[in-house]
Coordinates of C-alpha atoms and ligand atoms in Angstrom, one line a residue:
M1 CA 122.7 -100.0 188.5
G2 CA 125.1 -101.7 186.2
F3 CA 122.8 -104.7 186.2
H4 CA 119.9 -102.5 185.3
L5 CA 121.6 -100.9 182.5
S6 CA 122.8 -104.1 180.9
T7 CA 119.3 -105.5 181.1
K8 CA 118.0 -102.5 179.4
S9 CA 120.6 -102.7 176.7
H10 CA 120.0 -106.3 176.5
V11 CA 116.2 -105.7 176.0
L12 CA 117.1 -103.0 173.4
G13 CA 119.3 -105.5 171.7
V14 CA 116.6 -108.1 171.6
V15 CA 114.1 -105.5 170.4
S16 CA 116.3 -104.2 167.6
G17 CA 117.2 -107.8 166.7
I18 CA 113.6 -108.6 166.4
L19 CA 113.1 -105.4 164.3
V20 CA 115.9 -106.4 162.0
L21 CA 114.6 -109.9 161.8
L22 CA 111.0 -108.7 161.1
S23 CA 112.2 -106.4 158.3
L24 CA 114.3 -109.2 156.9
V25 CA 111.2 -111.4 156.9
A26 CA 109.2 -108.7 155.2
E27 CA 111.8 -108.1 152.6
C28 CA 112.2 -111.9 152.0
R29 CA 108.4 -112.1 151.6
A30 CA 108.5 -109.2 149.1
E31 CA 111.3 -111.2 147.3
R32 CA 109.4 -114.4 147.6
I33 CA 106.3 -112.9 145.8
L34 CA 108.7 -111.9 143.1
K35 CA 110.9 -114.9 143.3
S36 CA 109.9 -116.2 140.1
F37 CA 107.2 -115.7 137.5
D38 CA 106.7 -116.1 133.8
Y39 CA 105.3 -113.6 131.3
P40 CA 104.9 -113.6 127.5
A41 CA 106.9 -111.0 125.4
I42 CA 108.4 -110.4 122.1
N43 CA 111.8 -110.9 123.6
C44 CA 113.2 -112.0 127.0
R45 CA 116.0 -110.2 128.7
K46 CA 119.3 -111.4 130.2
H47 CA 119.6 -108.8 132.9
S48 CA 117.0 -107.9 135.7
A49 CA 116.8 -105.2 138.3
L50 CA 114.2 -104.0 140.8
L51 CA 113.3 -100.4 141.1
T52 CA 114.1 -100.6 144.7
E53 CA 117.7 -101.2 143.9
F54 CA 117.9 -97.7 142.5
G55 CA 116.3 -95.9 145.6
G56 CA 112.7 -96.5 144.7
I57 CA 110.2 -96.1 147.5
G58 CA 106.7 -97.5 147.0
D59 CA 104.9 -95.5 149.8
G60 CA 102.7 -93.4 147.3
K61 CA 104.2 -90.1 148.5
S62 CA 108.0 -90.2 147.7
S63 CA 108.9 -89.3 144.2
N64 CA 110.5 -92.1 142.2
T65 CA 111.3 -90.0 139.1
K66 CA 114.9 -90.1 139.9
A67 CA 114.8 -93.9 140.6
F68 CA 113.3 -94.6 137.3
K69 CA 115.8 -92.4 135.6
T70 CA 118.8 -93.9 137.4
A71 CA 117.6 -97.5 136.8
I72 CA 117.0 -97.0 133.1
D73 CA 120.1 -95.0 132.6
H74 CA 122.0 -98.0 134.1
L75 CA 120.1 -100.7 132.3
K76 CA 120.7 -98.9 129.0
Q77 CA 124.2 -100.4 128.8
F78 CA 122.7 -104.0 128.4
A79 CA 121.0 -103.1 125.1
T80 CA 124.0 -104.8 123.4
D81 CA 124.2 -107.6 125.9
G82 CA 120.9 -109.4 125.9
G83 CA 118.8 -106.5 127.1
A84 CA 117.4 -105.7 130.5
E85 CA 114.1 -105.8 132.5
L86 CA 113.1 -103.4 135.2
I87 CA 110.6 -104.8 137.7
V88 CA 108.3 -102.5 139.6
P89 CA 107.5 -104.5 142.7
P90 CA 104.4 -104.2 144.8
G91 CA 103.7 -100.8 146.2
K92 CA 102.6 -97.3 145.1
W93 CA 105.2 -95.6 143.0
L94 CA 104.6 -91.9 142.5
T95 CA 106.6 -90.6 139.5
G96 CA 107.0 -87.9 136.9
S97 CA 107.8 -88.6 133.3
F98 CA 110.5 -90.9 132.5
N99 CA 112.1 -92.3 129.3
L100 CA 112.5 -95.9 128.2
T101 CA 115.4 -97.4 126.3
S102 CA 115.9 -100.2 123.6
R103 CA 115.9 -103.9 124.2
F104 CA 114.1 -103.2 127.5
T105 CA 111.1 -104.4 129.5
L106 CA 109.3 -102.5 132.1
Y107 CA 107.4 -105.1 134.2
I108 CA 104.7 -103.8 136.5
H109 CA 103.8 -106.3 139.2
K110 CA 100.1 -107.0 139.7
D111 CA 100.2 -105.3 143.1
A112 CA 102.2 -102.3 141.9
V113 CA 100.6 -99.0 141.0
I114 CA 102.6 -96.4 139.2
L115 CA 101.0 -93.0 140.2
G116 CA 101.4 -90.1 137.7
S117 CA 102.6 -86.9 139.4
Q118 CA 100.2 -84.1 139.3
E119 CA 102.9 -81.4 139.0
E120 CA 103.5 -79.9 135.6
S121 CA 107.2 -79.5 136.3
D122 CA 107.5 -83.3 136.5
Y123 CA 106.8 -83.5 132.6
P124 CA 109.3 -82.0 130.2
H125 CA 108.0 -79.9 127.5
I126 CA 108.5 -81.6 124.1
P127 CA 108.1 -80.3 120.6
P128 CA 104.8 -80.8 118.7
L129 CA 104.6 -83.9 116.4
P130 CA 105.7 -83.2 112.8
S131 CA 102.5 -84.6 111.4
Y132 CA 100.4 -82.4 113.7
G133 CA 102.2 -79.0 113.5
K134 CA 101.1 -78.1 117.1
G135 CA 99.9 -79.9 120.2
R136 CA 96.3 -81.1 120.2
D137 CA 95.2 -79.0 123.2
G138 CA 97.9 -76.2 123.0
A139 CA 101.0 -75.0 121.2
G140 CA 103.6 -77.6 122.5
R141 CA 103.3 -80.8 124.5
F142 CA 104.0 -82.2 127.9
S143 CA 105.9 -85.4 127.6
S144 CA 103.9 -88.5 128.4
L145 CA 104.3 -90.2 131.8
I146 CA 106.0 -93.1 130.2
F147 CA 107.8 -92.0 127.0
G148 CA 110.1 -93.6 124.5
T149 CA 111.5 -92.4 121.1
N150 CA 113.7 -94.0 118.5
L151 CA 113.8 -97.4 120.2
T152 CA 114.0 -100.9 119.0
D153 CA 112.3 -103.8 121.0
V154 CA 110.6 -102.3 123.9
V155 CA 108.0 -104.0 126.2
I156 CA 105.7 -102.5 128.9
T157 CA 103.9 -105.3 130.5
G158 CA 102.8 -106.8 133.8
G159 CA 100.5 -109.1 135.5
N160 CA 97.7 -106.5 135.2
G161 CA 99.8 -103.9 137.2
T162 CA 98.3 -100.4 137.3
I163 CA 99.3 -97.1 135.9
N164 CA 97.1 -94.4 137.5
G165 CA 97.4 -91.0 135.8
Q166 CA 95.7 -89.1 138.6
G167 CA 94.1 -87.0 135.8
R168 CA 91.6 -84.9 137.7
V169 CA 93.9 -81.9 138.1
W170 CA 94.7 -82.0 134.4
W171 CA 91.1 -82.3 133.3
D172 CA 90.1 -79.3 135.5
K173 CA 93.0 -77.2 134.3
F174 CA 92.1 -78.1 130.6
K175 CA 88.5 -77.1 131.2
Q176 CA 89.6 -73.8 132.8
K177 CA 92.0 -73.2 129.9
K178 CA 94.9 -73.0 132.2
L179 CA 97.3 -75.1 130.2
V180 CA 99.6 -73.8 127.4
D181 CA 100.7 -77.2 126.3
T182 CA 98.9 -80.5 125.5
R183 CA 98.3 -82.7 128.5
P184 CA 100.5 -85.7 129.0
Y185 CA 99.4 -89.2 127.8
L186 CA 100.1 -92.2 129.9
I187 CA 102.2 -94.0 127.3
E188 CA 103.7 -92.6 124.2
I189 CA 106.2 -94.4 121.9
L190 CA 107.6 -92.5 118.9
F191 CA 109.7 -93.7 116.0
S192 CA 110.1 -97.3 117.3
N193 CA 110.2 -100.8 115.9
Q194 CA 108.9 -103.8 117.9
V195 CA 106.7 -102.4 120.6
Q196 CA 104.6 -104.5 123.1
I197 CA 102.2 -103.0 125.6
S198 CA 100.2 -105.6 127.5
N199 CA 98.5 -106.9 130.5
L200 CA 98.2 -103.5 132.4
T201 CA 95.3 -101.5 133.9
L202 CA 95.4 -97.8 133.0
I203 CA 93.3 -95.4 135.1
D204 CA 92.5 -91.8 134.9
S205 CA 94.9 -90.6 132.2
P206 CA 95.2 -86.8 132.0
S207 CA 94.4 -87.2 128.1
W208 CA 95.0 -90.0 125.7
N209 CA 96.1 -93.3 127.2
V210 CA 98.3 -95.2 124.7
H211 CA 99.8 -93.5 121.7
P212 CA 102.3 -95.2 119.5
V213 CA 103.2 -92.9 116.7
Y214 CA 105.5 -93.5 113.7
C215 CA 106.1 -97.1 115.0
S216 CA 106.0 -100.4 113.3
N217 CA 105.4 -103.9 114.6
V218 CA 103.2 -102.9 117.6
I219 CA 101.4 -105.5 119.8
I220 CA 98.9 -104.2 122.3
Q221 CA 97.1 -106.9 124.3
G222 CA 95.1 -107.5 127.5
M223 CA 94.7 -103.8 128.5
T224 CA 92.1 -102.6 130.9
I225 CA 91.7 -98.9 130.3
L226 CA 89.3 -97.0 132.6
A227 CA 88.4 -93.2 132.7
P228 CA 85.2 -91.4 133.9
V229 CA 82.9 -91.1 130.9
D230 CA 82.5 -87.3 131.4
V231 CA 86.1 -86.1 131.2
P232 CA 87.8 -84.8 128.1
N233 CA 89.9 -86.6 125.5
T234 CA 90.7 -89.8 127.4
D235 CA 90.9 -91.9 124.2
G236 CA 91.9 -95.6 125.0
I237 CA 94.5 -96.5 122.2
N238 CA 95.5 -94.2 119.4
P239 CA 97.8 -95.9 116.8
D240 CA 99.0 -93.0 114.7
S241 CA 101.0 -93.2 111.5
C242 CA 102.0 -96.8 112.5
A243 CA 102.4 -100.0 110.4
N244 CA 101.7 -103.6 111.4
V245 CA 99.6 -103.2 114.5
K246 CA 97.8 -105.7 116.5
I247 CA 95.3 -104.8 119.3
E248 CA 93.7 -107.7 121.1
D249 CA 91.7 -108.5 124.2
C250 CA 91.2 -105.1 125.5
Y251 CA 88.4 -103.6 127.8
I252 CA 88.0 -99.9 127.5
V253 CA 85.7 -97.4 129.3
S254 CA 86.2 -93.8 128.1
G255 CA 84.8 -90.4 127.7
D256 CA 86.3 -90.4 124.3
D257 CA 87.0 -93.0 121.5
C258 CA 88.0 -96.4 122.9
I259 CA 90.4 -96.8 119.8
A260 CA 91.1 -93.9 117.4
V261 CA 93.2 -94.7 114.4
K262 CA 95.0 -91.6 113.2
S263 CA 97.7 -90.4 110.8
G264 CA 98.3 -86.7 111.2
W265 CA 96.4 -83.4 110.9
D266 CA 95.6 -81.4 107.8
Q267 CA 98.5 -79.8 105.9
Y268 CA 101.1 -81.2 108.5
G269 CA 99.8 -84.7 108.1
I270 CA 99.6 -84.5 104.3
K271 CA 103.2 -83.2 104.1
Y272 CA 104.5 -85.9 106.5
G273 CA 102.6 -88.6 104.6
V274 CA 102.9 -91.6 106.8
P275 CA 99.7 -93.8 106.9
T276 CA 98.4 -96.1 109.5
R277 CA 98.2 -99.4 107.7
D278 CA 98.0 -103.2 108.2
M279 CA 96.3 -103.3 111.5
V280 CA 94.0 -105.8 113.2
I281 CA 91.8 -105.1 116.2
R282 CA 89.9 -108.0 117.8
R283 CA 88.1 -109.0 121.0
L284 CA 87.5 -105.4 122.1
T285 CA 84.9 -104.5 124.6
C286 CA 84.0 -100.8 124.7
I287 CA 81.9 -98.4 126.7
S288 CA 82.0 -94.9 125.2
P289 CA 78.7 -93.0 125.6
D290 CA 79.8 -89.9 123.8
S291 CA 82.2 -91.3 121.2
A292 CA 83.1 -94.2 119.0
V293 CA 84.1 -97.7 119.6
I294 CA 86.7 -97.3 116.9
A295 CA 87.2 -94.0 115.2
L296 CA 89.1 -93.8 112.0
G297 CA 90.3 -90.1 112.1
S298 CA 89.5 -87.4 112.5
E299 CA 93.2 -86.8 111.9
M300 CA 93.8 -89.1 109.0
S301 CA 95.8 -86.8 106.6
G302 CA 98.6 -89.5 106.1
G303 CA 96.0 -92.1 105.2
I304 CA 94.5 -95.2 106.8
K305 CA 94.4 -98.4 105.0
N306 CA 94.0 -102.1 105.5
V307 CA 92.4 -102.1 108.9
R308 CA 90.6 -105.2 110.2
A309 CA 88.3 -105.3 113.2
E310 CA 86.4 -108.4 114.5
D311 CA 84.7 -109.7 117.6
I312 CA 83.9 -106.3 118.9
T313 CA 81.4 -105.8 121.8
A314 CA 80.0 -102.3 122.4
I315 CA 77.7 -101.3 125.3
N316 CA 76.2 -97.8 125.8
S317 CA 78.3 -96.2 123.1
Q318 CA 77.6 -93.3 120.6
S319 CA 78.8 -95.2 117.5
G320 CA 80.4 -98.3 116.2
V321 CA 83.2 -98.0 113.7
R322 CA 83.0 -94.3 112.8
I323 CA 84.9 -92.5 109.9
K324 CA 85.6 -88.9 110.8
T325 CA 87.0 -86.5 108.2
G326 CA 86.6 -83.3 106.4
V327 CA 87.7 -81.0 103.7
G328 CA 91.3 -79.9 104.6
R329 CA 92.3 -83.4 105.8
G330 CA 93.3 -84.8 102.5
G331 CA 94.6 -88.4 102.8
Y332 CA 92.4 -91.4 102.6
V333 CA 90.5 -94.1 104.6
K334 CA 90.4 -97.4 102.5
D335 CA 90.2 -101.0 102.7
I336 CA 88.4 -101.2 106.0
Y337 CA 87.0 -104.6 107.0
V338 CA 84.8 -105.1 110.0
R339 CA 82.8 -108.3 111.1
K340 CA 81.2 -109.7 114.2
M341 CA 80.1 -106.7 116.1
T342 CA 77.6 -107.0 119.0
M343 CA 76.2 -103.8 120.3
K344 CA 73.8 -102.7 122.9
T345 CA 72.3 -99.1 123.5
M346 CA 73.8 -97.3 120.7
K347 CA 73.0 -93.9 119.3
Y348 CA 74.4 -94.9 115.8
V349 CA 75.4 -98.2 114.6
F350 CA 77.0 -96.8 111.4
W351 CA 78.4 -93.3 111.3
M352 CA 80.4 -91.5 108.7
T353 CA 81.2 -87.8 109.1
G354 CA 82.4 -85.8 106.1
D355 CA 82.3 -82.4 107.8
Y356 CA 84.4 -82.8 110.9
G357 CA 85.9 -79.5 111.8
S358 CA 88.9 -78.8 114.1
H359 CA 91.8 -77.6 112.1
P360 CA 95.3 -77.0 113.5
D361 CA 95.4 -73.4 112.2
D362 CA 93.9 -71.4 109.3
K363 CA 96.6 -72.5 106.8
W364 CA 94.7 -75.7 105.9
D365 CA 94.2 -76.4 102.3
R366 CA 90.6 -75.9 101.2
K367 CA 91.3 -78.2 98.1
A368 CA 92.6 -81.2 100.2
I369 CA 89.6 -83.5 100.0
P370 CA 90.0 -87.0 101.6
K371 CA 89.3 -90.2 99.6
I372 CA 87.1 -92.7 101.4
E373 CA 86.7 -96.1 99.7
N374 CA 86.2 -99.8 100.1
I375 CA 84.6 -99.9 103.5
N376 CA 83.0 -103.3 104.6
Y377 CA 80.9 -104.2 107.5
R378 CA 79.2 -107.6 108.1
E379 CA 77.7 -109.7 110.8
V380 CA 76.4 -106.8 113.0
V381 CA 73.8 -107.3 115.7
A382 CA 72.6 -104.3 117.6
E383 CA 69.8 -103.6 120.0
N384 CA 68.3 -100.6 121.7
V385 CA 69.4 -98.3 118.9
T386 CA 68.3 -94.8 118.2
Y387 CA 69.7 -94.3 114.6
S388 CA 70.7 -97.2 112.4
A389 CA 73.1 -95.1 110.2
R390 CA 74.1 -91.6 109.5
L391 CA 76.4 -91.6 106.5
D392 CA 77.5 -88.0 105.3
G393 CA 80.0 -88.1 102.5
I394 CA 81.3 -84.8 101.1
S395 CA 79.5 -82.9 98.3
G396 CA 81.6 -83.5 95.1
D397 CA 83.7 -86.2 97.0
K398 CA 81.5 -89.2 97.5
F399 CA 82.4 -92.0 99.9
T400 CA 82.4 -95.0 97.7
G401 CA 82.6 -98.8 97.8
I402 CA 80.6 -99.1 101.1
C403 CA 79.3 -102.7 101.6
I404 CA 77.1 -103.6 104.5
S405 CA 75.8 -107.1 104.9
D406 CA 74.0 -109.4 107.5
V407 CA 73.0 -106.7 109.9
T408 CA 70.2 -106.9 112.4
I409 CA 69.4 -103.7 114.2
R410 CA 66.6 -103.6 116.9
L411 CA 65.4 -100.2 117.8
T412 CA 65.0 -98.3 121.0
Q413 CA 61.4 -97.6 122.2
K414 CA 61.5 -94.2 120.7
P415 CA 63.5 -94.5 117.5
K416 CA 64.0 -91.8 115.0
E417 CA 61.8 -92.0 112.0
L418 CA 64.6 -91.6 109.4
Q419 CA 66.7 -94.7 110.3
W420 CA 69.2 -94.5 107.4
N421 CA 70.3 -91.0 106.5
C422 CA 72.6 -91.1 103.7
T423 CA 74.2 -88.2 101.6
N424 CA 77.1 -88.4 99.1
V425 CA 77.8 -92.1 99.6
E426 CA 77.8 -95.0 97.2
G427 CA 77.6 -98.7 97.9
V428 CA 75.5 -101.8 98.4
T429 CA 73.8 -103.7 101.2
S430 CA 72.6 -107.3 101.8
Q431 CA 70.4 -108.8 104.4
V432 CA 70.1 -105.5 106.4
T433 CA 67.2 -104.6 108.8
P434 CA 65.8 -102.0 109.1
Q435 CA 66.0 -101.4 105.4
S436 CA 68.8 -99.2 104.2
C437 CA 68.8 -96.0 102.2
D438 CA 68.4 -95.6 98.5
L439 CA 72.1 -94.8 98.1
L440 CA 73.0 -98.2 99.5
P441 CA 70.5 -100.4 97.7
P442 CA 70.1 -104.2 98.3
S443 CA 72.3 -106.3 96.1
K444 CA 70.7 -108.2 93.3
G445 CA 72.0 -111.6 94.4
P446 CA 73.4 -112.9 97.7
L447 CA 76.3 -110.9 98.9
Q448 CA 78.8 -111.2 101.8
C449 CA 81.0 -108.2 102.2
T450 CA 84.7 -108.8 102.1
F451 CA 86.9 -109.8 105.1
P452 CA 90.3 -110.8 104.0
E453 CA 91.3 -114.4 104.6
N454 CA 95.1 -113.8 104.7
Q455 CA 97.0 -113.0 107.9
L456 CA 98.8 -109.7 108.5
P457 CA 102.6 -110.1 109.2
I458 CA 102.0 -109.0 112.8
E459 CA 99.7 -111.9 113.4
G460 CA 102.5 -114.3 112.8
V461 CA 104.7 -112.9 115.6
K462 CA 104.9 -115.4 118.4
L463 CA 105.5 -114.3 122.0
K464 CA 108.2 -116.0 124.0
T465 CA 107.7 -117.2 127.7
C466 CA 110.1 -115.1 129.7
S467 CA 111.0 -116.1 133.3
Y468 CA 112.0 -113.7 136.0
T469 CA 114.0 -115.2 138.8
A470 CA 115.0 -113.1 141.7
S471 CA 118.7 -112.5 142.1
K472 CA 120.7 -114.6 144.6
K473 CA 121.2 -111.7 146.9
M474 CA 118.3 -112.6 149.2
M475 CA 117.6 -116.0 150.9
Ligands
NAG501 C1 112.9 -88.0 127.2 O1 113.4 -87.8 125.9 C2 112.9 -86.6 125.3 C3 113.5 -86.7 123.8 O2 114.7 -87.0 123.7 C4 113.4 -85.4 126.0 O3 113.0 -84.3 125.4 C5 112.8 -85.5 127.4 O4 113.3 -84.3 128.2 C6 113.2 -86.8 128.1 N1 112.5 -86.9 129.3 C7 113.1 -87.1 130.5 C8 112.1 -87.2 131.7 O5 114.2 -87.1 130.6
NAG502 C1 114.4 -90.3 115.6 O1 114.0 -90.8 114.4 C2 113.5 -89.8 113.5 C3 113.0 -90.4 112.3 O2 113.9 -91.3 111.8 C4 114.6 -88.8 113.2 O3 114.1 -87.8 112.5 C5 115.0 -88.2 114.6 O4 116.2 -87.4 114.3 C6 115.5 -89.3 115.6 N1 115.7 -88.7 116.9 C7 116.6 -89.0 117.6 C8 116.7 -88.4 118.9 O5 117.6 -89.8 117.3
NAG503 C1 92.8 -106.3 135.6 O1 92.4 -105.3 136.7 C2 91.3 -104.6 136.4 C3 91.1 -103.5 137.4 O2 91.2 -104.0 138.7 C4 90.1 -105.7 136.4 O3 88.8 -105.0 136.2 C5 90.3 -106.7 135.3 O4 89.3 -107.7 135.3 C6 91.7 -107.3 135.5 N1 92.0 -108.1 134.3 C7 92.5 -109.3 134.4 C8 92.7 -110.0 133.1 O5 92.7 -109.8 135.5
NAG504 C1 98.2 -111.6 129.6 O1 97.6 -112.2 130.7 C2 96.8 -113.3 130.3 C3 96.0 -113.8 131.5 O2 96.8 -113.8 132.6 C4 97.8 -114.4 129.7 O3 97.1 -115.5 129.3 C5 98.4 -113.7 128.5 O4 99.4 -114.6 128.0 C6 99.1 -112.4 128.9 N1 99.6 -111.8 127.7 C7 100.5 -111.0 127.5 C8 100.9 -110.5 126.2 O5 101.1 -110.4 128.6
NAG505 C1 67.9 -98.1 125.8 O1 68.5 -96.9 125.3 C2 68.0 -95.8 126.0 C3 68.8 -94.5 125.3 O2 68.2 -94.5 124.1 C4 68.4 -95.9 127.4 O3 68.0 -94.8 128.2 C5 67.9 -97.2 128.1 O4 68.3 -97.4 129.4 C6 68.2 -98.3 127.1 N1 67.5 -99.6 127.7 C7 68.2 -100.7 128.0 C8 67.2 -101.8 128.4 O5 69.3 -100.9 128.0
NAG506 C1 70.0 -86.2 107.5 O1 71.4 -85.8 107.3 C2 71.5 -84.5 106.8 C3 72.9 -84.3 106.4 O2 73.9 -84.6 107.4 C4 71.0 -83.5 107.8 O3 71.2 -82.2 107.4 C5 69.6 -83.8 108.2 O4 69.2 -83.1 109.2 C6 69.4 -85.3 108.5 N1 67.9 -85.6 108.6 C7 67.4 -86.2 109.7 C8 65.9 -86.3 109.6 O5 68.0 -86.5 110.7

């Protein structure tokens, strides 16, 4: 009997010993994956922590809202002591909205997926933006999944780790008009300086994906952003009233604009008066069958100026770099420089819209006309195109200083007869086929439209190589 028992407990002991060992091995393996890696960032951090140290459970089912909050509340204290990084290790981490802090890096491992909660109660209600007056879908706004305001030096990066917004429920509710507030974005950073968002894959956002607003010194790099092309408002990246912005090496598939440059809406944006300026976009690949590769507007009431875009590839998109504005917007779009665009299967290569509707309310100013000037496009090759250009200025408010040079457009099998449809625009073209409209006549001599030679300040910012090394607790 006694012998029997002790054998049993011995067996149990061995089994539990093996279990303990196995789990140790598993943990060590997780640690080993994470033992050390390098990543580029505007600033490296002195302190590191793993989400699992704050109760995080990466099973795809448990909520990590509290773990993120506890972790970031704890790491906040290091802002004045070299900063901190929070590592999201391999696993599936379901969470509601959480807030970032200054001198902070959120690092999402390549095998980590942050899953956005589908519960409205997991997203606090936040006030509308001052430059918009109200939410874009509704009166107020749900906070974005990852939110930050009034920060200095914040980095969201990873080895191509994933943030999945699980947007389906939000798209359905929006279509059924069941939401009173504007859907959450995946990442929104407000009133912040020194922002880096890089090397992540964003999937199925409820609405816009990345929204830096009232920020300066913003670097967005190496992003893959994917949404079904038939769902509403899943814009890729929306720099909004921001200065010194660099967007590079992104691949975006969206039901809305791949990049939409904005600066506030009608009377609210005019009053707030903060432009988006000094921005460069390069090496972007976009698929956007119903929208623009790069939209300037439609909300541009604080102004948009000095935007450069180059090395842009578009496939199956509605238009290239499109200006969207209308009476009531006020503001301006000026000093826009685009070169080296390659496009295939496009409805419009060039599109400017001067009668874009959509007003926040009926108090918009009928006299607030936008000023559109000095818009330059060169080195554009497009094939399988339906319309070369549709350029609609505003009656009594011509769009001026348009320059288009070195453009080859090959048309689809059934092209429209009027290839260049221009009204209320003024400018010049050179080496453009098919031939442009009378309002944009060929230049007398040789002409290459301007693309500035100088660098923007943000282009001079060098990233540091940061090294993460697992703490000494394990192994
Ligand atoms: C994040 O900060 C904003 C603004 O301070 C606040 O309204 C919101 O409730 C915070 N979100 C969370 C999840 O705590
Ligand atoms: C954030 O900055 C803005 C603009 O400077 C300011 O109006 C606002 O009060 C600040 N908010 C917080 C929570 O500090
Ligand atoms: C990142 O992941 C996405 C989705 O899996 C993939 O399509 C893309 O090629 C990856 N990017 C890089 C740079 O590895
Ligand atoms: C992004 O990933 C690429 C390829 O892995 C790497 O070369 C690059 O330095 C990374 N950049 C940033 C800003 O994370
Ligand atoms: C050309 O464009 C049309 C739409 O205008 C599209 O249906 C067709 O598939 C495209 N052809 C190729 C070869 O991409
Ligand atoms: C040309 O553009 C004008 C103004 O937008 C529009 O009314 C007209 O229908 C267009 N013409 C053709 C043939 O597409």
